[in-house]
Amino acid sequence: MYELLQKLHSWWAYLAIAVLVLAVINAFIGYSSKKHFEAKDLRISLFALIFTHIQLILGLAVFFVSQKGFSAFGTEGAMKNAELRLTMLEHPLINIIAIALITIGWSKHKKAEGTAKFRKILFFYGVGLLLILSRIPWSSWLG
């Protein structure tokens, strides 16, 4: 069960990050060229929101069944072990914050007008993307 969830979480991350990067690039182009926010822009932003939320659900499932997740909190010296600290604390916490920011960006863009819609998406989704990229366990993800 754990291996399946772990693989799904890892592979879905490629999709979620790709769609999130697309949303950030789309928002940057829309904001810098002062385009009108269209249905295509809405869909790209919405798909990024949906994909990151699915990734969060998969990640929480992995967190609660993994030996390096929730169950590692009682482990002696866990905070001194960089890999264990990343998987049990830093990765989940920072990614939850990142997805909360993406959700805030989605909510705020709905209330904005004109290019401000792109600006809200660009800022919140961009910061969320940077946070996500900063806490990916690269050694296990690429290896």
Short mmCIF file of N, CA and C in Angstrom, two decimals:
data_model
loop_
_atom_site.label_atom_id
_atom_site.label_comp_id
_atom_site.label_asym_id
_atom_site.label_seq_id
_atom_site.Cartn_x
_atom_site.Cartn_y
_atom_site.Cartn_z
N MET A 1 0.82 -1.20 0.00
CA MET A 1 0.00 0.00 0.00
C MET A 1 0.86 1.26 0.00
N TYR A 2 1.86 1.28 0.88
CA TYR A 2 2.73 2.45 0.97
C TYR A 2 3.46 2.70 -0.33
N GLU A 3 3.99 1.64 -0.95
CA GLU A 3 4.76 1.81 -2.19
C GLU A 3 3.89 2.39 -3.30
N LEU A 4 2.66 1.92 -3.39
CA LEU A 4 1.73 2.44 -4.40
C LEU A 4 1.44 3.92 -4.17
N LEU A 5 1.14 4.28 -2.93
CA LEU A 5 0.88 5.69 -2.61
C LEU A 5 2.11 6.55 -2.88
N GLN A 6 3.28 6.05 -2.50
CA GLN A 6 4.52 6.79 -2.70
C GLN A 6 4.78 7.05 -4.18
N LYS A 7 4.62 6.02 -5.00
CA LYS A 7 4.82 6.17 -6.46
C LYS A 7 3.81 7.14 -7.05
N LEU A 8 2.55 6.99 -6.65
CA LEU A 8 1.51 7.88 -7.16
C LEU A 8 1.78 9.32 -6.75
N HIS A 9 2.18 9.53 -5.51
CA HIS A 9 2.52 10.86 -5.02
C HIS A 9 3.70 11.45 -5.80
N SER A 10 4.69 10.64 -6.09
CA SER A 10 5.87 11.10 -6.83
C SER A 10 5.52 11.43 -8.28
N TRP A 11 4.77 10.56 -8.94
CA TRP A 11 4.43 10.79 -10.33
C TRP A 11 3.43 11.92 -10.50
N TRP A 12 2.49 12.02 -9.59
CA TRP A 12 1.52 13.11 -9.68
C TRP A 12 2.22 14.46 -9.48
N ALA A 13 3.30 14.46 -8.71
CA ALA A 13 4.05 15.69 -8.48
C ALA A 13 4.57 16.28 -9.80
N TYR A 14 5.00 15.43 -10.72
CA TYR A 14 5.44 15.93 -12.03
C TYR A 14 4.31 16.69 -12.72
N LEU A 15 3.12 16.12 -12.71
CA LEU A 15 1.97 16.78 -13.33
C LEU A 15 1.60 18.07 -12.61
N ALA A 16 1.54 18.00 -11.29
CA ALA A 16 1.15 19.17 -10.51
C ALA A 16 2.13 20.32 -10.70
N ILE A 17 3.41 20.02 -10.68
CA ILE A 17 4.42 21.07 -10.87
C ILE A 17 4.36 21.62 -12.29
N ALA A 18 4.18 20.75 -13.27
CA ALA A 18 4.10 21.21 -14.67
C ALA A 18 2.91 22.16 -14.86
N VAL A 19 1.76 21.80 -14.33
CA VAL A 19 0.57 22.64 -14.48
C VAL A 19 0.74 23.93 -13.67
N LEU A 20 1.37 23.84 -12.52
CA LEU A 20 1.61 25.04 -11.71
C LEU A 20 2.58 25.99 -12.41
N VAL A 21 3.64 25.45 -13.00
CA VAL A 21 4.58 26.27 -13.77
C VAL A 21 3.84 26.93 -14.94
N LEU A 22 3.01 26.17 -15.63
CA LEU A 22 2.23 26.71 -16.74
C LEU A 22 1.33 27.86 -16.27
N ALA A 23 0.70 27.71 -15.12
CA ALA A 23 -0.17 28.76 -14.58
C ALA A 23 0.62 30.01 -14.24
N VAL A 24 1.80 29.84 -13.66
CA VAL A 24 2.64 30.99 -13.31
C VAL A 24 3.12 31.70 -14.58
N ILE A 25 3.58 30.94 -15.55
CA ILE A 25 4.04 31.53 -16.82
C ILE A 25 2.88 32.23 -17.52
N ASN A 26 1.72 31.60 -17.55
CA ASN A 26 0.53 32.20 -18.17
C ASN A 26 0.17 33.51 -17.46
N ALA A 27 0.22 33.52 -16.14
CA ALA A 27 -0.10 34.73 -15.38
C ALA A 27 0.94 35.82 -15.64
N PHE A 28 2.20 35.44 -15.74
CA PHE A 28 3.26 36.42 -16.04
C PHE A 28 3.04 37.05 -17.41
N ILE A 29 2.76 36.21 -18.40
CA ILE A 29 2.53 36.73 -19.77
C ILE A 29 1.29 37.60 -19.80
N GLY A 30 0.23 37.16 -19.17
CA GLY A 30 -1.00 37.94 -19.13
C GLY A 30 -0.84 39.27 -18.43
N TYR A 31 -0.12 39.26 -17.31
CA TYR A 31 0.09 40.49 -16.55
C TYR A 31 1.01 41.45 -17.29
N SER A 32 2.11 40.93 -17.83
CA SER A 32 3.08 41.81 -18.49
C SER A 32 2.57 42.36 -19.81
N SER A 33 1.70 41.62 -20.49
CA SER A 33 1.16 42.12 -21.76
C SER A 33 -0.21 42.78 -21.58
N LYS A 34 -0.66 42.88 -20.34
CA LYS A 34 -1.92 43.54 -19.99
C LYS A 34 -3.12 42.96 -20.76
N LYS A 35 -3.13 41.63 -20.86
CA LYS A 35 -4.22 40.93 -21.53
C LYS A 35 -5.47 40.93 -20.66
N HIS A 36 -6.57 40.64 -21.30
CA HIS A 36 -7.83 40.44 -20.59
C HIS A 36 -7.85 39.00 -20.08
N PHE A 37 -8.28 38.79 -18.85
CA PHE A 37 -8.35 37.46 -18.25
C PHE A 37 -9.50 36.70 -18.90
N GLU A 38 -9.18 35.62 -19.62
CA GLU A 38 -10.17 34.88 -20.40
C GLU A 38 -10.45 33.52 -19.77
N ALA A 39 -11.35 32.78 -20.41
CA ALA A 39 -11.72 31.45 -19.92
C ALA A 39 -10.52 30.51 -19.91
N LYS A 40 -9.64 30.63 -20.90
CA LYS A 40 -8.44 29.79 -20.96
C LYS A 40 -7.56 30.04 -19.72
N ASP A 41 -7.41 31.29 -19.34
CA ASP A 41 -6.60 31.64 -18.17
C ASP A 41 -7.23 31.09 -16.89
N LEU A 42 -8.53 31.18 -16.83
CA LEU A 42 -9.26 30.64 -15.68
C LEU A 42 -9.04 29.14 -15.57
N ARG A 43 -9.13 28.43 -16.69
CA ARG A 43 -8.97 26.97 -16.67
C ARG A 43 -7.55 26.57 -16.26
N ILE A 44 -6.56 27.26 -16.79
CA ILE A 44 -5.18 26.93 -16.43
C ILE A 44 -4.97 27.10 -14.93
N SER A 45 -5.45 28.21 -14.40
CA SER A 45 -5.31 28.47 -12.96
C SER A 45 -6.10 27.46 -12.13
N LEU A 46 -7.29 27.12 -12.60
CA LEU A 46 -8.12 26.15 -11.88
C LEU A 46 -7.48 24.77 -11.90
N PHE A 47 -6.93 24.35 -13.04
CA PHE A 47 -6.27 23.04 -13.10
C PHE A 47 -5.06 23.00 -12.17
N ALA A 48 -4.31 24.09 -12.09
CA ALA A 48 -3.18 24.14 -11.16
C ALA A 48 -3.67 23.98 -9.72
N LEU A 49 -4.76 24.64 -9.40
CA LEU A 49 -5.35 24.52 -8.06
C LEU A 49 -5.78 23.08 -7.79
N ILE A 50 -6.48 22.48 -8.73
CA ILE A 50 -6.97 21.10 -8.55
C ILE A 50 -5.82 20.11 -8.44
N PHE A 51 -4.85 20.22 -9.34
CA PHE A 51 -3.72 19.28 -9.32
C PHE A 51 -2.92 19.39 -8.02
N THR A 52 -2.73 20.60 -7.51
CA THR A 52 -1.99 20.73 -6.25
C THR A 52 -2.80 20.20 -5.07
N HIS A 53 -4.10 20.35 -5.11
CA HIS A 53 -4.92 19.80 -4.03
C HIS A 53 -4.94 18.28 -4.05
N ILE A 54 -4.98 17.69 -5.22
CA ILE A 54 -4.88 16.23 -5.31
C ILE A 54 -3.53 15.77 -4.79
N GLN A 55 -2.47 16.52 -5.13
CA GLN A 55 -1.13 16.19 -4.63
C GLN A 55 -1.10 16.27 -3.10
N LEU A 56 -1.77 17.26 -2.54
CA LEU A 56 -1.83 17.39 -1.08
C LEU A 56 -2.52 16.17 -0.46
N ILE A 57 -3.61 15.74 -1.03
CA ILE A 57 -4.32 14.57 -0.49
C ILE A 57 -3.44 13.33 -0.57
N LEU A 58 -2.79 13.13 -1.70
CA LEU A 58 -1.87 11.99 -1.83
C LEU A 58 -0.72 12.10 -0.83
N GLY A 59 -0.19 13.30 -0.68
CA GLY A 59 0.91 13.51 0.26
C GLY A 59 0.52 13.24 1.69
N LEU A 60 -0.67 13.66 2.07
CA LEU A 60 -1.13 13.38 3.44
C LEU A 60 -1.32 11.89 3.66
N ALA A 61 -1.82 11.19 2.65
CA ALA A 61 -1.95 9.74 2.77
C ALA A 61 -0.58 9.09 2.95
N VAL A 62 0.40 9.52 2.17
CA VAL A 62 1.76 8.99 2.31
C VAL A 62 2.31 9.32 3.69
N PHE A 63 2.09 10.54 4.14
CA PHE A 63 2.60 11.00 5.43
C PHE A 63 2.11 10.12 6.58
N PHE A 64 0.84 9.74 6.54
CA PHE A 64 0.29 8.97 7.65
C PHE A 64 0.58 7.48 7.59
N VAL A 65 1.02 6.95 6.45
CA VAL A 65 1.36 5.53 6.39
C VAL A 65 2.87 5.28 6.34
N SER A 66 3.65 6.32 6.14
CA SER A 66 5.10 6.17 6.00
C SER A 66 5.81 6.08 7.35
N GLN A 67 6.89 5.32 7.39
CA GLN A 67 7.73 5.26 8.58
C GLN A 67 8.52 6.56 8.76
N LYS A 68 8.67 7.32 7.69
CA LYS A 68 9.40 8.59 7.74
C LYS A 68 8.45 9.77 7.88
N GLY A 69 7.18 9.50 8.09
CA GLY A 69 6.18 10.55 8.21
C GLY A 69 5.76 10.77 9.65
N PHE A 70 4.46 10.67 9.87
CA PHE A 70 3.89 10.94 11.18
C PHE A 70 4.45 10.05 12.27
N SER A 71 4.67 8.79 11.97
CA SER A 71 5.15 7.85 12.99
C SER A 71 6.59 8.13 13.41
N ALA A 72 7.32 8.95 12.67
CA ALA A 72 8.71 9.26 13.01
C ALA A 72 8.82 10.33 14.09
N PHE A 73 7.71 10.94 14.48
CA PHE A 73 7.77 12.02 15.46
C PHE A 73 8.25 11.58 16.83
N GLY A 74 8.12 10.34 17.18
CA GLY A 74 8.60 9.87 18.48
C GLY A 74 10.02 9.35 18.44
N THR A 75 10.64 9.37 17.28
CA THR A 75 11.97 8.79 17.09
C THR A 75 13.05 9.66 17.75
N GLU A 76 13.93 9.02 18.49
CA GLU A 76 15.05 9.70 19.14
C GLU A 76 15.98 10.30 18.09
N GLY A 77 16.29 11.57 18.22
CA GLY A 77 17.23 12.23 17.32
C GLY A 77 16.69 12.50 15.92
N ALA A 78 15.37 12.46 15.75
CA ALA A 78 14.78 12.64 14.42
C ALA A 78 15.07 14.03 13.86
N MET A 79 15.10 15.03 14.72
CA MET A 79 15.34 16.39 14.24
C MET A 79 16.80 16.62 13.87
N LYS A 80 17.69 15.77 14.31
CA LYS A 80 19.10 15.89 13.95
C LYS A 80 19.42 15.19 12.63
N ASN A 81 18.51 14.34 12.18
CA ASN A 81 18.66 13.62 10.92
C ASN A 81 17.99 14.45 9.81
N ALA A 82 18.80 15.01 8.91
CA ALA A 82 18.29 15.94 7.89
C ALA A 82 17.24 15.30 6.99
N GLU A 83 17.46 14.05 6.56
CA GLU A 83 16.51 13.38 5.66
C GLU A 83 15.18 13.13 6.37
N LEU A 84 15.26 12.66 7.60
CA LEU A 84 14.05 12.38 8.37
C LEU A 84 13.30 13.67 8.70
N ARG A 85 14.02 14.71 9.07
CA ARG A 85 13.40 16.00 9.37
C ARG A 85 12.68 16.55 8.13
N LEU A 86 13.30 16.38 6.96
CA LEU A 86 12.68 16.86 5.73
C LEU A 86 11.37 16.13 5.46
N THR A 87 11.36 14.81 5.58
CA THR A 87 10.16 14.05 5.23
C THR A 87 9.08 14.10 6.30
N MET A 88 9.46 14.26 7.56
CA MET A 88 8.43 14.23 8.60
C MET A 88 7.93 15.62 8.97
N LEU A 89 8.70 16.68 8.67
CA LEU A 89 8.29 18.00 9.11
C LEU A 89 8.34 19.06 8.00
N GLU A 90 9.52 19.27 7.42
CA GLU A 90 9.69 20.38 6.50
C GLU A 90 8.86 20.22 5.22
N HIS A 91 8.95 19.08 4.57
CA HIS A 91 8.24 18.85 3.31
C HIS A 91 6.72 18.99 3.49
N PRO A 92 6.12 18.30 4.46
CA PRO A 92 4.67 18.45 4.59
C PRO A 92 4.23 19.85 5.02
N LEU A 93 4.93 20.44 5.98
CA LEU A 93 4.53 21.75 6.49
C LEU A 93 4.65 22.84 5.43
N ILE A 94 5.77 22.91 4.75
CA ILE A 94 5.98 23.94 3.74
C ILE A 94 5.02 23.74 2.56
N ASN A 95 4.77 22.49 2.18
CA ASN A 95 3.87 22.26 1.06
C ASN A 95 2.41 22.55 1.42
N ILE A 96 2.03 22.34 2.65
CA ILE A 96 0.68 22.73 3.09
C ILE A 96 0.56 24.25 3.03
N ILE A 97 1.58 24.96 3.48
CA ILE A 97 1.59 26.42 3.40
C ILE A 97 1.52 26.87 1.94
N ALA A 98 2.31 26.22 1.07
CA ALA A 98 2.32 26.58 -0.35
C ALA A 98 0.94 26.39 -0.98
N ILE A 99 0.29 25.28 -0.68
CA ILE A 99 -1.02 25.02 -1.27
C ILE A 99 -2.07 25.94 -0.67
N ALA A 100 -1.90 26.33 0.58
CA ALA A 100 -2.79 27.34 1.16
C ALA A 100 -2.63 28.68 0.43
N LEU A 101 -1.40 29.05 0.10
CA LEU A 101 -1.17 30.28 -0.65
C LEU A 101 -1.77 30.21 -2.05
N ILE A 102 -1.64 29.08 -2.69
CA ILE A 102 -2.25 28.89 -4.02
C ILE A 102 -3.77 29.03 -3.92
N THR A 103 -4.34 28.46 -2.88
CA THR A 103 -5.79 28.57 -2.67
C THR A 103 -6.20 30.02 -2.41
N ILE A 104 -5.42 30.74 -1.65
CA ILE A 104 -5.68 32.16 -1.39
C ILE A 104 -5.60 32.94 -2.70
N GLY A 105 -4.60 32.64 -3.52
CA GLY A 105 -4.47 33.30 -4.82
C GLY A 105 -5.68 33.06 -5.70
N TRP A 106 -6.18 31.82 -5.71
CA TRP A 106 -7.37 31.51 -6.48
C TRP A 106 -8.57 32.33 -5.98
N SER A 107 -8.72 32.39 -4.67
CA SER A 107 -9.83 33.11 -4.08
C SER A 107 -9.73 34.61 -4.36
N LYS A 108 -8.53 35.16 -4.21
CA LYS A 108 -8.34 36.60 -4.42
C LYS A 108 -8.47 37.00 -5.88
N HIS A 109 -8.09 36.12 -6.79
CA HIS A 109 -8.19 36.50 -8.21
C HIS A 109 -9.65 36.65 -8.64
N LYS A 110 -10.55 35.92 -7.98
CA LYS A 110 -11.97 36.00 -8.35
C LYS A 110 -12.56 37.36 -8.02
N LYS A 111 -12.00 38.03 -7.02
CA LYS A 111 -12.52 39.33 -6.61
C LYS A 111 -11.84 40.48 -7.34
N ALA A 112 -10.76 40.19 -8.05
CA ALA A 112 -10.00 41.23 -8.73
C ALA A 112 -10.58 41.52 -10.11
N GLU A 113 -10.13 42.62 -10.68
CA GLU A 113 -10.58 43.05 -12.01
C GLU A 113 -9.37 43.23 -12.92
N GLY A 114 -9.55 43.00 -14.21
CA GLY A 114 -8.53 43.27 -15.21
C GLY A 114 -7.23 42.49 -14.99
N THR A 115 -6.10 43.19 -15.14
CA THR A 115 -4.80 42.53 -14.99
C THR A 115 -4.49 42.18 -13.54
N ALA A 116 -5.26 42.73 -12.61
CA ALA A 116 -5.06 42.37 -11.20
C ALA A 116 -5.32 40.89 -10.97
N LYS A 117 -6.17 40.29 -11.80
CA LYS A 117 -6.41 38.85 -11.71
C LYS A 117 -5.11 38.09 -11.97
N PHE A 118 -4.41 38.49 -13.04
CA PHE A 118 -3.12 37.87 -13.35
C PHE A 118 -2.10 38.12 -12.24
N ARG A 119 -2.11 39.33 -11.69
CA ARG A 119 -1.15 39.67 -10.64
C ARG A 119 -1.35 38.80 -9.40
N LYS A 120 -2.60 38.58 -9.02
CA LYS A 120 -2.89 37.73 -7.85
C LYS A 120 -2.42 36.30 -8.10
N ILE A 121 -2.75 35.77 -9.27
CA ILE A 121 -2.32 34.40 -9.61
C ILE A 121 -0.80 34.34 -9.65
N LEU A 122 -0.18 35.29 -10.31
CA LEU A 122 1.28 35.30 -10.44
C LEU A 122 1.95 35.32 -9.07
N PHE A 123 1.51 36.18 -8.19
CA PHE A 123 2.15 36.28 -6.88
C PHE A 123 1.93 35.04 -6.03
N PHE A 124 0.69 34.68 -5.80
CA PHE A 124 0.39 33.57 -4.88
C PHE A 124 0.81 32.21 -5.44
N TYR A 125 0.53 31.97 -6.70
CA TYR A 125 0.95 30.70 -7.31
C TYR A 125 2.47 30.66 -7.42
N GLY A 126 3.08 31.79 -7.73
CA GLY A 126 4.54 31.84 -7.84
C GLY A 126 5.24 31.55 -6.52
N VAL A 127 4.77 32.17 -5.45
CA VAL A 127 5.35 31.90 -4.13
C VAL A 127 5.09 30.45 -3.74
N GLY A 128 3.90 29.95 -4.02
CA GLY A 128 3.60 28.55 -3.73
C GLY A 128 4.52 27.61 -4.49
N LEU A 129 4.76 27.90 -5.76
CA LEU A 129 5.67 27.08 -6.56
C LEU A 129 7.08 27.10 -5.99
N LEU A 130 7.57 28.26 -5.62
CA LEU A 130 8.92 28.35 -5.03
C LEU A 130 9.01 27.56 -3.73
N LEU A 131 7.99 27.66 -2.90
CA LEU A 131 8.00 26.89 -1.65
C LEU A 131 8.00 25.39 -1.92
N ILE A 132 7.17 24.97 -2.86
CA ILE A 132 7.12 23.54 -3.20
C ILE A 132 8.47 23.06 -3.70
N LEU A 133 9.06 23.81 -4.61
CA LEU A 133 10.36 23.41 -5.17
C LEU A 133 11.46 23.41 -4.10
N SER A 134 11.32 24.25 -3.10
CA SER A 134 12.36 24.33 -2.06
C SER A 134 12.36 23.12 -1.12
N ARG A 135 11.25 22.42 -1.02
CA ARG A 135 11.14 21.32 -0.07
C ARG A 135 10.92 19.96 -0.71
N ILE A 136 11.18 19.84 -1.99
CA ILE A 136 11.11 18.52 -2.62
C ILE A 136 12.31 17.71 -2.15
N PRO A 137 12.08 16.47 -1.71
CA PRO A 137 13.23 15.62 -1.34
C PRO A 137 13.93 15.13 -2.61
N TRP A 138 14.78 15.97 -3.18
CA TRP A 138 15.38 15.72 -4.48
C TRP A 138 16.15 14.41 -4.53
N SER A 139 16.82 14.04 -3.46
CA SER A 139 17.62 12.81 -3.48
C SER A 139 16.75 11.57 -3.69
N SER A 140 15.59 11.51 -3.11
CA SER A 140 14.71 10.36 -3.29
C SER A 140 13.80 10.52 -4.49
N TRP A 141 13.52 11.75 -4.90
CA TRP A 141 12.59 11.98 -5.99
C TRP A 141 13.24 11.69 -7.34
N LEU A 142 14.46 12.11 -7.50
CA LEU A 142 15.16 11.90 -8.77
C LEU A 142 15.92 10.58 -8.79
N GLY A 143 16.17 10.03 -7.64
CA GLY A 143 16.97 8.82 -7.56
C GLY A 143 16.23 7.54 -7.72
#
